[in-house]
Amino acid sequence: MYGKAFAPEYQGELGAALNVNSSYEDVLATARRARRDARTDLERARAALAVAEAGRRLGRVDDARTAWRDSYRSARAAGDRGAMSWALWSGGTLARQCGALALARRLLALAVTLADEGGDRLAHGYALAGLAETGRIQGDYAAVADLHEQLLEQARAHGETRHMVWAMSGIAQMHRNTGGYAKALELFEESARIAADGDDARGRAWSLRGVADVLSVQGATERALALLTEAETICRTMDLASALAYNHKMRGNVLFRAGRYAEARAVYAGALREFEAMREPRGTALSRLGLVKSRSRLGASQDRTLAALDELERDFARIGLRHARDMVIAFRAELLPSAAGSPAAPYGATTLRSPAVPATS
């Protein structure tokens, strides 16, 4: 059994005023008041952390960047290594969202060290989870597979719903990306159930998106679209701008797979505008890929399509997104069969190793 989900990034008085399902506009307003009224460096660090997280979730990149740095400086002035770790976790998560994956790894690694030194188990676990997610997004499954599994065990040991949902959905995503659809669906569905039981609305929205993705691959288009509609409602209720944009991008994927190319093109174009507004390069590039594929199916010239794919491949390589780059190569191979490469091996088909995970207890 797992306890109700909670949000350890809301600390001090903010922890009593906010919860894991608070809308981010409410979080931002409450945290700004707390930062204005802060009497100590530690209070300011905690309030600025909440401002940073709300700004990041709302897609307000500049505000989030200013706030996490303010949180770190205030935590350092207070001499609180745990608070410094939380600020770096926020900064590393923002860097990953903005496509600066090398910076994300550096900040998150420093967050792990500071949390360890400060004895903050939760900050330590969140920073490790951030490192694992960064590697997964890059497609570096061999480096982070063990880390995901060990974080899953730690979440079970401490009964932490949010970490359980995060780790389980991350493992599911690796199975899905390497063709293990049955296992991915099982894990995504379990993750969605755990999130619902733990009242983790955000985690449920992400998990439902994963379920919809796999169902779509298996041909259950209408069921997938219904789940995305449910997830979209959650995203709008909580002001989850980034999650909403990814939900729309996934809706484009579902429509594309169903051969509804004109609808997919329109949805991808909307997602692209959302990602560009929040300056999120990963989502921007993925939406552009969806647009290129949809336009190709609707009759765009092969030369134009190939030129766009070449540009996208360079962008994915620059950001460091291996799986996304593989998708570009796969679509090019559909257009030019002689360019086909070797398929990816299913996740778990080989022994994957990563550095040992430091204990968080």
Coordinates of C-alpha atoms in Angstrom, one line a residue:
M1 CA 0.0 0.0 0.0
Y2 CA 1.1 3.5 -0.7
G3 CA 0.2 6.7 1.1
K4 CA -1.5 9.7 -0.3
A5 CA 0.7 11.7 -2.7
F6 CA 2.4 14.8 -1.3
A7 CA 4.6 17.5 -2.7
P8 CA 7.8 17.8 -0.7
E9 CA 8.9 20.8 -2.9
Y10 CA 6.3 22.8 -0.9
Q11 CA 8.1 23.3 2.4
G12 CA 7.6 25.1 5.7
E13 CA 4.3 27.0 5.8
L14 CA 3.7 26.4 2.1
G15 CA 3.5 22.7 2.8
A16 CA 0.3 23.4 4.9
A17 CA -1.2 25.8 2.4
L18 CA -0.6 23.7 -0.8
N19 CA -0.9 20.1 -1.9
V20 CA 0.1 17.9 -4.8
N21 CA -3.0 18.8 -6.8
S22 CA -3.0 22.5 -6.2
S23 CA -3.3 24.5 -9.5
Y24 CA 0.0 26.1 -10.5
E25 CA -1.6 29.6 -10.7
D26 CA -2.6 29.1 -7.1
V27 CA 0.9 27.8 -6.2
L28 CA 2.5 30.8 -7.9
A29 CA 0.3 33.4 -6.1
T30 CA 0.8 31.7 -2.7
A31 CA 4.5 31.3 -3.1
R32 CA 5.0 34.9 -4.3
R33 CA 3.2 36.1 -1.2
A34 CA 5.4 33.9 1.0
R35 CA 8.6 35.1 -0.7
R36 CA 7.5 38.7 -0.2
D37 CA 6.8 38.1 3.5
A38 CA 9.8 35.8 4.2
R39 CA 11.6 36.7 7.4
T40 CA 14.6 34.4 7.0
D41 CA 16.9 33.2 4.2
L42 CA 15.5 29.7 4.6
E43 CA 11.9 30.9 4.3
R44 CA 12.9 32.8 1.2
A45 CA 14.6 29.8 -0.3
R46 CA 11.5 27.6 0.2
A47 CA 9.2 30.2 -1.2
A48 CA 11.4 30.8 -4.2
L49 CA 11.6 27.1 -4.9
A50 CA 7.8 26.9 -5.1
V51 CA 7.8 30.0 -7.4
A52 CA 10.3 28.2 -9.6
E53 CA 8.3 25.0 -9.8
A54 CA 5.1 26.8 -10.6
G55 CA 6.8 28.9 -13.2
R56 CA 8.3 25.8 -14.8
R57 CA 5.0 23.9 -14.9
L58 CA 3.3 26.9 -16.4
G59 CA 5.9 27.2 -19.1
R60 CA 7.3 30.5 -17.8
V61 CA 10.9 29.7 -18.3
D62 CA 12.6 33.0 -17.4
D63 CA 10.6 33.4 -14.2
A64 CA 11.4 29.8 -13.2
R65 CA 15.1 30.3 -13.9
T66 CA 15.3 33.5 -11.9
A67 CA 13.4 31.9 -9.0
W68 CA 15.4 28.7 -8.7
R69 CA 18.7 30.7 -8.6
D70 CA 17.2 33.0 -5.9
S71 CA 16.2 29.8 -4.0
Y72 CA 19.8 28.5 -4.2
R73 CA 21.4 31.8 -3.1
S74 CA 19.0 32.1 -0.2
A75 CA 19.6 28.4 0.8
R76 CA 23.3 29.0 0.6
A77 CA 23.0 32.1 2.8
A78 CA 21.0 30.0 5.3
G79 CA 23.7 27.3 5.2
D80 CA 21.1 24.6 4.5
R81 CA 22.4 22.0 2.1
G82 CA 19.0 20.3 1.8
A83 CA 17.4 23.5 0.6
M84 CA 20.4 24.0 -1.7
S85 CA 19.8 20.6 -3.1
W86 CA 16.1 21.3 -3.8
A87 CA 17.0 24.5 -5.6
L88 CA 19.5 22.6 -7.8
W89 CA 16.9 19.9 -8.5
S90 CA 14.5 22.5 -9.7
G91 CA 17.2 24.1 -11.9
G92 CA 18.2 20.7 -13.3
T93 CA 14.6 19.8 -14.1
L94 CA 14.1 23.2 -15.8
A95 CA 17.3 22.7 -17.8
R96 CA 16.1 19.3 -19.0
Q97 CA 12.7 20.8 -19.9
C98 CA 14.6 23.4 -22.0
G99 CA 16.7 20.8 -23.8
A100 CA 20.0 21.6 -22.0
L101 CA 20.6 18.0 -21.0
A102 CA 24.3 18.3 -20.1
L103 CA 23.5 21.2 -17.8
A104 CA 20.6 19.2 -16.3
R105 CA 22.9 16.3 -15.5
R106 CA 25.5 18.6 -13.8
L107 CA 22.9 20.4 -11.7
L108 CA 21.1 17.2 -10.7
A109 CA 24.4 15.4 -9.8
L110 CA 25.3 18.4 -7.5
A111 CA 21.8 18.1 -6.0
V112 CA 22.4 14.5 -5.2
T113 CA 25.7 15.3 -3.4
L114 CA 24.2 18.2 -1.4
A115 CA 21.2 16.2 -0.4
D116 CA 23.5 13.4 0.8
E117 CA 25.6 15.8 2.8
G118 CA 22.5 17.5 4.2
G119 CA 20.8 14.2 5.1
D120 CA 17.7 15.1 3.1
R121 CA 16.4 11.7 1.9
L122 CA 13.6 13.2 -0.2
A123 CA 15.8 15.7 -2.0
H124 CA 18.3 12.9 -2.6
G125 CA 15.6 10.7 -4.1
Y126 CA 14.1 13.4 -6.3
A127 CA 17.6 14.4 -7.6
L128 CA 18.4 10.8 -8.5
A129 CA 15.0 10.4 -10.2
G130 CA 15.8 13.5 -12.2
L131 CA 19.1 12.0 -13.3
A132 CA 17.4 8.8 -14.3
E133 CA 14.7 10.7 -16.3
T134 CA 17.3 12.7 -18.1
G135 CA 19.0 9.6 -19.3
R136 CA 15.7 8.0 -20.3
I137 CA 14.7 11.0 -22.3
Q138 CA 18.0 10.8 -24.1
G139 CA 17.3 7.2 -24.9
D140 CA 20.3 6.0 -22.9
Y141 CA 18.5 3.1 -21.4
A142 CA 21.5 1.0 -20.7
A143 CA 22.8 3.7 -18.4
V144 CA 19.6 4.3 -16.4
A145 CA 17.7 1.0 -16.5
D146 CA 19.0 -0.2 -13.1
L147 CA 18.6 3.2 -11.6
H148 CA 14.9 3.2 -12.5
E149 CA 14.4 -0.3 -11.0
Q150 CA 16.2 0.6 -7.8
L151 CA 14.2 3.8 -7.4
L152 CA 11.1 1.8 -7.9
E153 CA 12.2 -0.5 -5.0
Q154 CA 12.9 2.6 -2.8
A155 CA 9.5 4.0 -3.6
R156 CA 7.9 0.7 -2.5
A157 CA 10.0 0.6 0.7
H158 CA 8.8 4.1 1.7
G159 CA 5.3 3.9 0.3
E160 CA 5.8 7.1 -1.8
T161 CA 3.1 7.3 -4.4
R162 CA 4.7 10.0 -6.6
H163 CA 8.0 8.2 -6.9
M164 CA 6.2 4.9 -7.5
V165 CA 4.2 6.4 -10.3
W166 CA 7.3 8.1 -11.7
A167 CA 9.6 5.1 -11.7
M168 CA 6.9 2.7 -13.0
S169 CA 5.9 4.9 -15.8
G170 CA 9.6 5.5 -16.7
I171 CA 10.2 1.8 -16.9
A172 CA 7.0 1.4 -19.0
Q173 CA 8.2 4.1 -21.4
M174 CA 11.5 2.2 -22.0
H175 CA 9.5 -1.0 -22.7
R176 CA 7.2 0.9 -25.0
N177 CA 10.1 2.5 -26.9
T178 CA 11.8 -0.8 -27.6
G179 CA 8.7 -2.7 -28.7
G180 CA 7.6 -4.3 -25.4
Y181 CA 4.1 -3.1 -25.7
A182 CA 2.3 -5.7 -23.5
K183 CA 4.6 -5.0 -20.5
A184 CA 4.5 -1.3 -21.1
L185 CA 0.7 -1.3 -21.1
E186 CA 0.6 -3.4 -17.9
L187 CA 3.0 -1.0 -16.1
F188 CA 1.3 2.2 -17.4
E189 CA -2.1 0.9 -16.3
E190 CA -0.8 0.0 -12.8
S191 CA 0.9 3.4 -12.6
A192 CA -2.5 5.1 -13.4
R193 CA -4.2 3.0 -10.7
I194 CA -1.6 3.8 -8.0
A195 CA -1.8 7.5 -8.9
A196 CA -5.6 7.4 -8.6
D197 CA -5.5 5.6 -5.3
G198 CA -2.9 8.1 -4.0
D199 CA -4.8 11.1 -5.3
D200 CA -1.9 12.1 -7.6
A201 CA -3.7 13.8 -10.4
R202 CA -0.6 14.9 -12.3
G203 CA 0.9 11.4 -12.1
R204 CA -2.4 9.9 -13.4
A205 CA -2.4 12.3 -16.3
W206 CA 1.0 11.3 -17.4
S207 CA 0.2 7.6 -16.9
L208 CA -3.0 7.9 -18.9
R209 CA -1.0 9.4 -21.7
G210 CA 1.2 6.3 -21.7
V211 CA -1.8 4.0 -21.7
A212 CA -3.3 5.9 -24.6
D213 CA 0.0 5.7 -26.5
V214 CA 0.2 1.9 -26.3
L215 CA -3.5 1.3 -27.0
S216 CA -3.1 3.5 -30.1
V217 CA -0.2 1.4 -31.3
Q218 CA -2.4 -1.7 -30.8
G219 CA -5.2 -0.1 -32.9
A220 CA -7.6 1.0 -30.1
T221 CA -7.8 4.6 -31.4
E222 CA -11.1 5.7 -29.8
R223 CA -10.2 4.4 -26.4
A224 CA -6.8 6.1 -26.7
L225 CA -8.5 9.4 -27.6
A226 CA -10.9 9.1 -24.7
L227 CA -8.1 8.6 -22.2
L228 CA -6.2 11.6 -23.6
T229 CA -9.4 13.7 -23.1
E230 CA -9.5 12.6 -19.5
A231 CA -5.8 13.5 -19.0
E232 CA -6.4 16.8 -20.7
T233 CA -9.0 17.7 -18.2
I234 CA -6.6 17.1 -15.4
C235 CA -3.9 19.2 -17.1
R236 CA -6.2 22.1 -17.5
T237 CA -7.5 21.9 -13.9
M238 CA -3.9 22.0 -12.6
D239 CA -2.6 24.5 -15.2
L240 CA -0.1 21.9 -16.4
A241 CA 1.1 23.8 -19.5
S242 CA 3.9 21.4 -20.5
A243 CA 1.9 18.3 -19.8
L244 CA -1.0 19.6 -21.8
A245 CA 1.2 20.3 -24.8
Y246 CA 2.6 16.8 -24.6
N247 CA -1.0 15.5 -24.3
H248 CA -1.8 17.3 -27.6
K249 CA 1.3 16.0 -29.3
M250 CA 0.3 12.5 -28.3
R251 CA -3.2 13.1 -29.7
G252 CA -1.5 13.9 -32.9
N253 CA 0.4 10.6 -32.8
V254 CA -2.8 8.7 -32.2
L255 CA -4.6 10.4 -35.1
F256 CA -1.6 9.8 -37.4
R257 CA -1.4 6.1 -36.6
A258 CA -5.1 5.9 -37.4
G259 CA -4.5 7.4 -40.8
R260 CA -6.4 10.6 -40.0
Y261 CA -3.6 12.8 -41.3
A262 CA -5.4 16.1 -41.8
E263 CA -6.6 16.0 -38.2
A264 CA -3.1 15.0 -37.0
R265 CA -1.6 17.9 -38.9
A266 CA -3.9 20.4 -37.2
V267 CA -3.2 18.9 -33.7
Y268 CA 0.5 18.8 -34.2
A269 CA 0.5 22.4 -35.3
G270 CA -1.4 23.4 -32.2
A271 CA 1.1 21.5 -30.0
L272 CA 4.0 23.2 -31.8
R273 CA 2.6 26.6 -31.0
E274 CA 2.3 25.6 -27.3
F275 CA 5.8 24.3 -27.1
E276 CA 7.3 27.3 -28.9
A277 CA 5.5 29.6 -26.5
M278 CA 7.2 27.9 -23.5
R279 CA 10.5 27.5 -25.4
E280 CA 10.6 23.8 -24.9
P281 CA 12.9 22.4 -27.7
R282 CA 12.2 18.7 -27.2
G283 CA 8.5 19.1 -27.6
T284 CA 9.0 21.6 -30.4
A285 CA 11.1 19.2 -32.4
L286 CA 8.8 16.2 -31.8
S287 CA 5.8 18.3 -32.9
R288 CA 7.7 19.4 -36.0
L289 CA 8.4 15.7 -36.7
G290 CA 4.7 14.9 -36.5
L291 CA 3.9 17.8 -38.9
V292 CA 6.5 16.6 -41.4
K293 CA 5.2 13.1 -41.3
S294 CA 1.5 14.2 -41.6
R295 CA 2.3 16.6 -44.5
S296 CA 4.2 13.8 -46.2
R297 CA 1.2 11.5 -46.0
L298 CA -1.0 14.4 -47.4
G299 CA 1.2 14.7 -50.5
A300 CA 4.2 16.9 -49.6
S301 CA 7.1 16.4 -52.0
Q302 CA 9.7 13.8 -51.0
D303 CA 12.5 16.3 -51.5
R304 CA 10.9 18.7 -49.1
T305 CA 10.2 15.9 -46.6
L306 CA 13.7 14.6 -46.7
A307 CA 15.2 18.1 -46.2
A308 CA 13.0 18.6 -43.1
L309 CA 14.0 15.2 -41.8
D310 CA 17.7 16.1 -42.2
E311 CA 17.1 19.3 -40.2
L312 CA 15.2 17.4 -37.5
E313 CA 17.9 14.7 -37.2
R314 CA 20.5 17.4 -36.6
D315 CA 18.3 19.0 -33.9
F316 CA 17.7 15.7 -32.1
A317 CA 21.4 15.0 -32.3
R318 CA 22.2 18.4 -30.9
I319 CA 19.7 18.1 -28.0
G320 CA 20.9 14.5 -27.4
L321 CA 17.6 12.6 -28.0
R322 CA 18.6 9.2 -29.3
H323 CA 15.1 7.7 -29.5
A324 CA 13.7 10.7 -31.3
R325 CA 16.6 10.6 -33.8
D326 CA 15.8 6.9 -34.4
M327 CA 12.2 7.9 -35.3
V328 CA 13.5 10.3 -37.9
I329 CA 15.7 7.6 -39.3
A330 CA 12.8 5.1 -39.3
F331 CA 10.5 7.5 -41.3
R332 CA 13.3 8.3 -43.7
A333 CA 13.6 4.5 -44.2
E334 CA 9.9 4.3 -45.1
L335 CA 10.5 6.9 -47.9
L336 CA 13.9 5.4 -48.9
P337 CA 13.8 1.7 -48.1
S338 CA 17.5 1.3 -48.8
A339 CA 18.2 3.5 -45.8
A340 CA 16.6 1.1 -43.3
G341 CA 18.6 0.3 -40.2
S342 CA 18.5 -2.4 -37.5
P343 CA 15.5 -2.4 -35.2
A344 CA 15.9 -1.6 -31.5
A345 CA 16.2 -4.5 -29.1
P346 CA 13.4 -4.8 -26.6
Y347 CA 14.1 -3.3 -23.2
G348 CA 15.2 -6.0 -20.8
A349 CA 16.4 -8.4 -23.6
T350 CA 19.9 -7.8 -22.5
T351 CA 21.5 -7.2 -19.2
L352 CA 21.7 -3.4 -18.7
R353 CA 24.1 -2.0 -16.1
S354 CA 24.4 1.4 -14.5
P355 CA 26.4 2.7 -11.5
A356 CA 25.0 1.6 -8.1
V357 CA 22.4 3.9 -6.6
P358 CA 23.3 5.5 -3.3
A359 CA 20.9 4.7 -0.5
T360 CA 18.3 7.3 0.2
S361 CA 17.3 6.2 3.6

